[in-house]
Tab-separated table of C-alpha atoms in Angstrom:
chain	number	residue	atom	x	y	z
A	157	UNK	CA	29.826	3.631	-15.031
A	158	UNK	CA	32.839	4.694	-13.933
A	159	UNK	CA	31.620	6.030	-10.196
A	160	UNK	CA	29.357	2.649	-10.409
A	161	UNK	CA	33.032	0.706	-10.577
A	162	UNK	CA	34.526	3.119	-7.739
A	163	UNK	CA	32.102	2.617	-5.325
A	164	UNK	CA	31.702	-1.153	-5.958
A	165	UNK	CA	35.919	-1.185	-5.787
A	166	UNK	CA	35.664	0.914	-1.963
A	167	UNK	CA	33.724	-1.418	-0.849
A	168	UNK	CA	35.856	-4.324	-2.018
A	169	UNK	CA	38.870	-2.269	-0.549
A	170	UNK	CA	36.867	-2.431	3.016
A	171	UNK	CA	35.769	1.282	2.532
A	172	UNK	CA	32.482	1.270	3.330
A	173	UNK	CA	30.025	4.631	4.684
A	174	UNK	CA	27.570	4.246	6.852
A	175	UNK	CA	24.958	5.736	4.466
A	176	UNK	CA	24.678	5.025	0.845
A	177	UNK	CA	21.731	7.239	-1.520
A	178	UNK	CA	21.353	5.842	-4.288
A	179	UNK	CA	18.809	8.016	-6.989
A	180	UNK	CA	18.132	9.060	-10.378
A	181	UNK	CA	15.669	8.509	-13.331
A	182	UNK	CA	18.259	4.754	-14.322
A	183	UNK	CA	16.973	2.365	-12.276
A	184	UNK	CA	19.522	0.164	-13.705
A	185	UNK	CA	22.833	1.233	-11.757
A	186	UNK	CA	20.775	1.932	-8.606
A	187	UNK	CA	19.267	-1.741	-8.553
A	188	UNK	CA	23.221	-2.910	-9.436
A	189	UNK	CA	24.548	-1.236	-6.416
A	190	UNK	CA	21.739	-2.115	-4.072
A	191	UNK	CA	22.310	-5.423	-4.982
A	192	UNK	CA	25.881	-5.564	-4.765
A	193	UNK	CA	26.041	-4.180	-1.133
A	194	UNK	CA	23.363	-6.380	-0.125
A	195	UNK	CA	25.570	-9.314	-1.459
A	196	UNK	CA	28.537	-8.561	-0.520
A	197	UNK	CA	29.173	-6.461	2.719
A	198	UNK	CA	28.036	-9.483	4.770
A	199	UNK	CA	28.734	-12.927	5.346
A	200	UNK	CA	26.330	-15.323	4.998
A	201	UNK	CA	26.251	-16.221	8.360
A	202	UNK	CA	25.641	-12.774	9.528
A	203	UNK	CA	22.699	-12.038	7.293
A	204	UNK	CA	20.312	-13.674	9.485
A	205	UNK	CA	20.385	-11.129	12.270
A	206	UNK	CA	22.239	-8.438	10.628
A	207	UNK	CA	20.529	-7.109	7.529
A	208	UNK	CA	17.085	-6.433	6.938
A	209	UNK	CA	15.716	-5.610	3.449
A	210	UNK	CA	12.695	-2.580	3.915
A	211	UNK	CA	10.266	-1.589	1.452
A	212	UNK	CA	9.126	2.398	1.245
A	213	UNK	CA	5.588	1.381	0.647
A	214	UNK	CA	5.433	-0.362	3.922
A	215	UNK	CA	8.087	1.827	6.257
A	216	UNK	CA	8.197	5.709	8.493
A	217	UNK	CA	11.231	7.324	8.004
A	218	UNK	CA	11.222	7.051	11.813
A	219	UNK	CA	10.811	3.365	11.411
A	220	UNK	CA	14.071	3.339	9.282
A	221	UNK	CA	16.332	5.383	11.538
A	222	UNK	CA	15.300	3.308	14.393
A	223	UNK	CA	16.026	0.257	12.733
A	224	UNK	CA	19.496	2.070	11.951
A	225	UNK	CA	20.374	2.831	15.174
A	226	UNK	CA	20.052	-0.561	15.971
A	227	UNK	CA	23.259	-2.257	17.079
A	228	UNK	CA	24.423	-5.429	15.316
A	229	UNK	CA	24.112	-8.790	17.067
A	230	UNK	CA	27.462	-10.923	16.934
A	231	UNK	CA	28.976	-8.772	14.153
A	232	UNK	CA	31.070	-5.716	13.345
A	233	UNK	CA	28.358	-4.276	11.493
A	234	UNK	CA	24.518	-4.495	10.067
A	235	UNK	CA	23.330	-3.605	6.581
A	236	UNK	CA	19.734	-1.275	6.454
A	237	UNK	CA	18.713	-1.631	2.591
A	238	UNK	CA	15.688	0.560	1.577
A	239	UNK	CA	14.059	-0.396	-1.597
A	240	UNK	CA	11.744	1.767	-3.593
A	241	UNK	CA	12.421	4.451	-0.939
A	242	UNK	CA	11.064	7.134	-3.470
A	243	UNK	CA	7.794	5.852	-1.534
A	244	UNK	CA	9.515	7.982	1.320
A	245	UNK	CA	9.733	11.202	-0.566
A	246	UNK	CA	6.974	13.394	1.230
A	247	UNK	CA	8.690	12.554	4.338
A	248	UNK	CA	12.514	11.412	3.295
A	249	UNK	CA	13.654	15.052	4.752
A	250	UNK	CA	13.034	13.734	8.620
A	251	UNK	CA	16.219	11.595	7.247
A	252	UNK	CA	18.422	15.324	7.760
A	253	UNK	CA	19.267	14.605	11.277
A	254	UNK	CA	20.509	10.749	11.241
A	255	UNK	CA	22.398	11.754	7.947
A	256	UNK	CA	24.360	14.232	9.923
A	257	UNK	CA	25.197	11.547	12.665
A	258	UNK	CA	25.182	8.213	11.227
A	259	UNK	CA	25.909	4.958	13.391
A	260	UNK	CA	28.654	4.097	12.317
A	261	UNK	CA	28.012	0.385	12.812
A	262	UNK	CA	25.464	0.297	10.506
A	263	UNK	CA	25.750	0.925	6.370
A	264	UNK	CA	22.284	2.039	5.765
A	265	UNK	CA	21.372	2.125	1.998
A	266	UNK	CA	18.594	4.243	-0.172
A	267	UNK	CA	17.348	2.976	-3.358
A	268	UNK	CA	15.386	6.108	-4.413
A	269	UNK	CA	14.411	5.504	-7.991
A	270	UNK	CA	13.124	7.637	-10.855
A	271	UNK	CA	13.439	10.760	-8.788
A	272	UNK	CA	16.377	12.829	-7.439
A	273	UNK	CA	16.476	14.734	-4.323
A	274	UNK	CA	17.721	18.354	-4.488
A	275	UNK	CA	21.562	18.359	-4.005
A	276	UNK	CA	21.804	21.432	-1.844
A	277	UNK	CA	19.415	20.014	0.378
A	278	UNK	CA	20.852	19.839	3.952
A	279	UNK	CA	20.286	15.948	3.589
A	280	UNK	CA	22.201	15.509	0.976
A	281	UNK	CA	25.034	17.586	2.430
A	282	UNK	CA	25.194	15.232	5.147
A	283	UNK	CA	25.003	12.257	3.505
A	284	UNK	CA	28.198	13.631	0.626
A	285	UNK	CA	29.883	14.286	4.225
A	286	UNK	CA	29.430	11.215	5.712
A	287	UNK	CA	28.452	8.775	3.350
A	288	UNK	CA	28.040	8.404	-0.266
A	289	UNK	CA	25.319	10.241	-2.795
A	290	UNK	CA	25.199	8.345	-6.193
A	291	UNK	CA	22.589	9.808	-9.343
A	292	UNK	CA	22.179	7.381	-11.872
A	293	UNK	CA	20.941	9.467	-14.772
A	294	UNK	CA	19.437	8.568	-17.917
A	295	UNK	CA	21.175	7.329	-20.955
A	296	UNK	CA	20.999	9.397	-24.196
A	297	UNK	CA	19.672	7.023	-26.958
A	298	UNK	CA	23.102	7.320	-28.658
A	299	UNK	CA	25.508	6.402	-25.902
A	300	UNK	CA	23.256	3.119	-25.426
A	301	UNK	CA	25.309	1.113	-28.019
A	302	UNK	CA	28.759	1.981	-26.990
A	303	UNK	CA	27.340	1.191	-23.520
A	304	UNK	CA	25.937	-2.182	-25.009
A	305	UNK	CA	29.330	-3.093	-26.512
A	306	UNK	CA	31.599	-2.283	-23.233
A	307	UNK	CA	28.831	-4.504	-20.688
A	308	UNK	CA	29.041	-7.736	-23.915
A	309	UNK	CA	33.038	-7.338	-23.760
A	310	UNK	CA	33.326	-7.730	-20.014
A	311	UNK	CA	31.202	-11.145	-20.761
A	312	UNK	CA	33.629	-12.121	-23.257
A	313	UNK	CA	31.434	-11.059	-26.284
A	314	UNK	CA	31.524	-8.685	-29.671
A	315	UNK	CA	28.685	-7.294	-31.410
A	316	UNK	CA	28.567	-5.808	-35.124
A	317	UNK	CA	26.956	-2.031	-34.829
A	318	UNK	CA	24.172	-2.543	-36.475
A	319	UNK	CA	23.024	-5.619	-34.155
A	320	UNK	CA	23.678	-2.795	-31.343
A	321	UNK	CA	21.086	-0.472	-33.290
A	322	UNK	CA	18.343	-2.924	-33.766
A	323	UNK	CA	18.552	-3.299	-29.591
A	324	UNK	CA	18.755	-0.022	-28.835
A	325	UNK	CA	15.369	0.886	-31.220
A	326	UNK	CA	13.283	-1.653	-30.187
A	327	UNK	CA	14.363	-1.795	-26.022
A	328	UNK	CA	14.906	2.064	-26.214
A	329	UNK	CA	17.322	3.278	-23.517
A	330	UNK	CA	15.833	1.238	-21.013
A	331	UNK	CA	18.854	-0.370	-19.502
A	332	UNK	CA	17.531	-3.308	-17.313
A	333	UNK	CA	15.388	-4.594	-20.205
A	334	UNK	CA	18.828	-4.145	-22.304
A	335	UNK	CA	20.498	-5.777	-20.115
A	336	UNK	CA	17.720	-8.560	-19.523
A	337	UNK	CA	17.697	-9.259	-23.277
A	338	UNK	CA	21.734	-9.462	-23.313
A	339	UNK	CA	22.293	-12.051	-20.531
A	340	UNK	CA	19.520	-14.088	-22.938
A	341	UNK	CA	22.514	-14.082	-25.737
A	342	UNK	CA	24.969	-14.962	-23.598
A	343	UNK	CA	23.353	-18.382	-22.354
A	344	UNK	CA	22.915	-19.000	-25.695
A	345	UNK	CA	25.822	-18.020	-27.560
A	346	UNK	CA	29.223	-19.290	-27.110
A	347	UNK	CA	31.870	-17.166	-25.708
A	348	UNK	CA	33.860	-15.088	-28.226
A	349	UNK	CA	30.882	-14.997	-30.381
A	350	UNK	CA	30.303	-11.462	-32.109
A	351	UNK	CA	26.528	-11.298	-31.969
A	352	UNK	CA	25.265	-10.874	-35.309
A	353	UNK	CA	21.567	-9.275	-36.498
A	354	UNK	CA	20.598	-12.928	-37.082
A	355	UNK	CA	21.334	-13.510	-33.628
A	356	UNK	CA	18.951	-10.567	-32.791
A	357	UNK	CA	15.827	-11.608	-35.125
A	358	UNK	CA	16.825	-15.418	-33.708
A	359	UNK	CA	16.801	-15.058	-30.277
A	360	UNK	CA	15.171	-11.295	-29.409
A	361	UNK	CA	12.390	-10.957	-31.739
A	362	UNK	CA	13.085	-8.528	-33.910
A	363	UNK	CA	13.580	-8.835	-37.946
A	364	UNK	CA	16.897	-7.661	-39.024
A	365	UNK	CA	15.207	-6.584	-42.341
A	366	UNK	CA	11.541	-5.080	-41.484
A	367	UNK	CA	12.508	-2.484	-38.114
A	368	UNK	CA	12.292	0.676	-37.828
A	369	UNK	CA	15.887	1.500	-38.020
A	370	UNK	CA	15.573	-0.373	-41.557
A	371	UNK	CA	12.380	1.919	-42.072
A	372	UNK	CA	14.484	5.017	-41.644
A	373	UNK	CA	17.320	3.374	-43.664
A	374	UNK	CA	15.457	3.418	-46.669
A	375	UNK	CA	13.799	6.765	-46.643
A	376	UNK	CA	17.019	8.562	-46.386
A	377	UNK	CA	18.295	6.748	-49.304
A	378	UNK	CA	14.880	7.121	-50.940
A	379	UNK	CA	14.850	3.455	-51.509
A	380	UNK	CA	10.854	3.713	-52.008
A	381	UNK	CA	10.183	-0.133	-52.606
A	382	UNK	CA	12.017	-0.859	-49.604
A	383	UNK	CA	10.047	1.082	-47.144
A	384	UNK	CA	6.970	0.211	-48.435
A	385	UNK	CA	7.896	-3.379	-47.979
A	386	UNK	CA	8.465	-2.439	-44.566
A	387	UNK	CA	5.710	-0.243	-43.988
A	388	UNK	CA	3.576	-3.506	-45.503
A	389	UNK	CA	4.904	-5.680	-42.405
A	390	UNK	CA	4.719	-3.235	-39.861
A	391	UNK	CA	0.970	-3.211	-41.373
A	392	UNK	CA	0.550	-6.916	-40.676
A	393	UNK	CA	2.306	-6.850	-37.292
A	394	UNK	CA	0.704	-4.197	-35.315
A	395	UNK	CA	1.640	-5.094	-32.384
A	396	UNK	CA	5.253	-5.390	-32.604
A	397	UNK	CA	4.962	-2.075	-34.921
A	398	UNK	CA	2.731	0.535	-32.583
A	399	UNK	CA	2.209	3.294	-35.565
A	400	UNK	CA	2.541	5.689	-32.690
A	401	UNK	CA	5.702	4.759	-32.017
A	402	UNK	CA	6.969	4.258	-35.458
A	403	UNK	CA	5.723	8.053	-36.251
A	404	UNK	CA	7.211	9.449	-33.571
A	405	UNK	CA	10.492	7.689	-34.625
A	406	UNK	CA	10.268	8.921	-37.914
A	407	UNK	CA	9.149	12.465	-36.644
A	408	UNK	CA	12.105	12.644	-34.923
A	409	UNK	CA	14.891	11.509	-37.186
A	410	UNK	CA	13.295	14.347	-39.554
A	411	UNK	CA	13.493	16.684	-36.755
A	412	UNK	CA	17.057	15.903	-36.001
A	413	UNK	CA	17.832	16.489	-40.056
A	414	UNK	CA	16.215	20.098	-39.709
A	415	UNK	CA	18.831	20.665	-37.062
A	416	UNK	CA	21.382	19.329	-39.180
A	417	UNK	CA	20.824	21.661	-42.173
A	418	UNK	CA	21.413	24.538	-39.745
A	419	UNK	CA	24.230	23.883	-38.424
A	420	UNK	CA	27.145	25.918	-38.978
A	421	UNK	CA	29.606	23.122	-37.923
A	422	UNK	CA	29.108	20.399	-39.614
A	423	UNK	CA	31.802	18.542	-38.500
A	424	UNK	CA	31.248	15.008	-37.812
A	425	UNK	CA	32.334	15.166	-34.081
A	426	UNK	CA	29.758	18.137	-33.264
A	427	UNK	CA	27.426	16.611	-35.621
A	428	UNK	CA	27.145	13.631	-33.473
A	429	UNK	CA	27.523	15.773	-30.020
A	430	UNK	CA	24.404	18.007	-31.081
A	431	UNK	CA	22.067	15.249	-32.882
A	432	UNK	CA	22.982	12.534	-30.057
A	433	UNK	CA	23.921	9.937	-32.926
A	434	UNK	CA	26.266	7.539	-33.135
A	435	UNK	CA	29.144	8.659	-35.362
A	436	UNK	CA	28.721	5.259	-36.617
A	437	UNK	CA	25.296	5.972	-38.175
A	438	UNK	CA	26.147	9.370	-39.273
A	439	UNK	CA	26.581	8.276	-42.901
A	440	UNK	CA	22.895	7.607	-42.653
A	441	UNK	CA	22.274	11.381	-42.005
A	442	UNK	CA	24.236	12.453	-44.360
A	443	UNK	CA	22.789	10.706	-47.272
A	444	UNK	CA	19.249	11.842	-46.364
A	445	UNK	CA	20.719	15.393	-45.755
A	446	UNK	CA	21.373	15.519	-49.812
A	447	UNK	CA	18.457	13.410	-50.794
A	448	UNK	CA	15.888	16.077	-48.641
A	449	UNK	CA	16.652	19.655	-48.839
A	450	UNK	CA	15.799	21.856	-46.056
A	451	UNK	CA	12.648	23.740	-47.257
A	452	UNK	CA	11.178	19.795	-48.102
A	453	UNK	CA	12.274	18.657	-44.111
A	454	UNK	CA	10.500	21.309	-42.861
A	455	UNK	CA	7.157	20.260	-45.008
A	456	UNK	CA	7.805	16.742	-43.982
A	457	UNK	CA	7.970	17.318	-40.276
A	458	UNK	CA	4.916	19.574	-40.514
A	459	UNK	CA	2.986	16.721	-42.010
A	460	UNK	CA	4.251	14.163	-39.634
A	461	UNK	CA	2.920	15.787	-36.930
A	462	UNK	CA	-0.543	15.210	-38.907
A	463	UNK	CA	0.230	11.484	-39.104
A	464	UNK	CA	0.735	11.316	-35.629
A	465	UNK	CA	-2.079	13.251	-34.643
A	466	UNK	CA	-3.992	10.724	-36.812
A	467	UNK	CA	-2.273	7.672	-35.418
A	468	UNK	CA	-3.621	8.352	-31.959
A	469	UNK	CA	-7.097	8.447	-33.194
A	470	UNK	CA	-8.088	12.077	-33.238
A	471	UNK	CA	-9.925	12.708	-36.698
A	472	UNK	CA	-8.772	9.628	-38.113
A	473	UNK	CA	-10.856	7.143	-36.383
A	474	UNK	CA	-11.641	4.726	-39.654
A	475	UNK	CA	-8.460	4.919	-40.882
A	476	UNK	CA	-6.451	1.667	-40.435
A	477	UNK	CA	-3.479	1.886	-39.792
A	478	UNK	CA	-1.585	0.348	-43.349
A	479	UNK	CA	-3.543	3.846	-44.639
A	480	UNK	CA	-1.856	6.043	-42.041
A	481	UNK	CA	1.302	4.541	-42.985
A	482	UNK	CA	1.304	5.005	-46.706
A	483	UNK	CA	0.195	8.630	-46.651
A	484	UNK	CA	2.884	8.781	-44.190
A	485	UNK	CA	5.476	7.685	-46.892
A	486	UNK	CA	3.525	9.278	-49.503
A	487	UNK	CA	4.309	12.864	-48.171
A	488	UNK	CA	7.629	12.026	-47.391
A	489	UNK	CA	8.731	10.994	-51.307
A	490	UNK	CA	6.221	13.210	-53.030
């Protein structure tokens, strides 16, 4: 976020490159910045002749450094933005040469998503010399929450952590769909509000009681009637509850306990560094660290992977899913 805020504040400044690549496997920040700089580096008056808005689908490469080379009408510059240019990337190295001479009255912009172009290329040396090469890389599943909190401050709102967790399970790290979801709360709530996990089974969708994080909740503790209260609704709503996903969940926070029995440090700070979790949740791990030995996580993940074999269909084809699911928590607490 922080390079996101420096490029954004350059171009406020008036420092603005004649090329901008934008690329990385977060759409999110590239789609931010793509829109900013077609927003802002223009007036509106100037818009009309002066920036043009290509698709990769439909566009040469050739096509796009002609249209660069362009020369703006009535203006001091043009803007060049190239969406979904990762349609480009068979040909995006005829780009080299342009790159390495840019016209420097035009800000030509790549928005190369869900890839990322080799950085010792000799196109992406040019454009680092003469313009500016942003990646926009993935978010780890357990910076997403701190990264929820900081974007619902800057709109003037709080959120308790475990609100955080229920978005971050069900959206994933998916950041626009995050980020979708949170301007949603903040047409509805007031200002100043600290969104709540009522707020989140009101308004998102999702049951503060019967989730997977819940799920997960109460096998660590062992709380038996609990998950198979929850296991009985995810039964009943299969659709908001794929089993697939909801083994795989539970596969992994198994799998991350197996790593936490071996480590050496256990320290919470490298605990949460190696597992990716939020030290926030870490209490969490540690109960289900004394409540499953290591010898019974290693059985547990072994039959998991069984359950999820089963869950996609393979050798399991009459089982319904509410079966799949109890023998599921059956192996766990046996």
């Amino acid at each position: 976020m922080d390079e996101v805020l420096k490029i954004v504040n350059e171009i406020k400044s008036g420092i603005i490159k004649p090329v901008y690549f934008f690329m990385g496997e977060e759409p999110y920040y590239i789609d931010k910045l793509t829109e900013y700089i077609e927003d802002n580096i223009l007036s509106e008056d100037d818009k009309g002749f002066n920036q043009m808005v290509l698709y990769g689908k439909d566009v040469t490469v050739e096509e796009v450094v002609a249209n660069a080379k362009r020369y703006p009408m009535m203006a001091e510059r043009q803007v060049v933005i190239v969406k979904e240019a990762q349609e480009l990337s068979r040909t995006i190295e005829k780009l080299e040469s342009y790159a390495e001479n840019p016209q420097p009255t035009t800000v030509l912009v790549f928005a190369y998503k869900y890839k990322t172009l080799d950085k010792r290329k000799k196109l992406i040396k040019n454009v680092i010399k003469n313009g500016v090469v942003f990646e926009s890389k993935k978010m780890y599943e357990n910076q997403v929450a701190d990264w929820i909190k900081r974007v619902l401050s800057g709109k003037g709102y709080g959120i308790e952590p475990k609100a955080a967790a229920m978005l971050v399970e069900f959206l994933g790290n998916d950041l626009s769909r995050i980020s979708n979801e949170l301007d949603k709360l903040a047409i509805i709530l007031p200002k100043g509000h600290t969104i709540s996990p009522k707020d989140v089974e009101d308004n998102i969708g999702i049951s503060k009681d019967y989730n997977i994080f819940e799920l997960r909740k109460a096998i660590g503790e062992r709380d038996q009637l609990k998950a198979y209260k929850i296991a009985n609704y995810f039964a009943q709503n299969p659709k908001d509850n794929p089993l697939v996903m909801t083994t795989g969940l539970i596969f992994g926070f198994f799998s991350q306990l197996l790593q936490y029995h071996g480590l050496k440090d256990k320290s919470p700070g490298n605990v949460s560094k190696v597992l990716r979790v939020n030290p926030y949740f870490l209490k969490d791990y540690d109960i289900a660290l004394r409540n499953y030995p290591m010898k019974k996580v290693s059985a547990i993940v072994a039959a998991l992977r069984d359950i999820d074999v089963k869950s996609k269909g393979v050798g399991a084809n009459a089982v319904s899913q509410h079966d799949l699911l109890k023998e599921m928590l059956v192996k766990i607490f046996n």
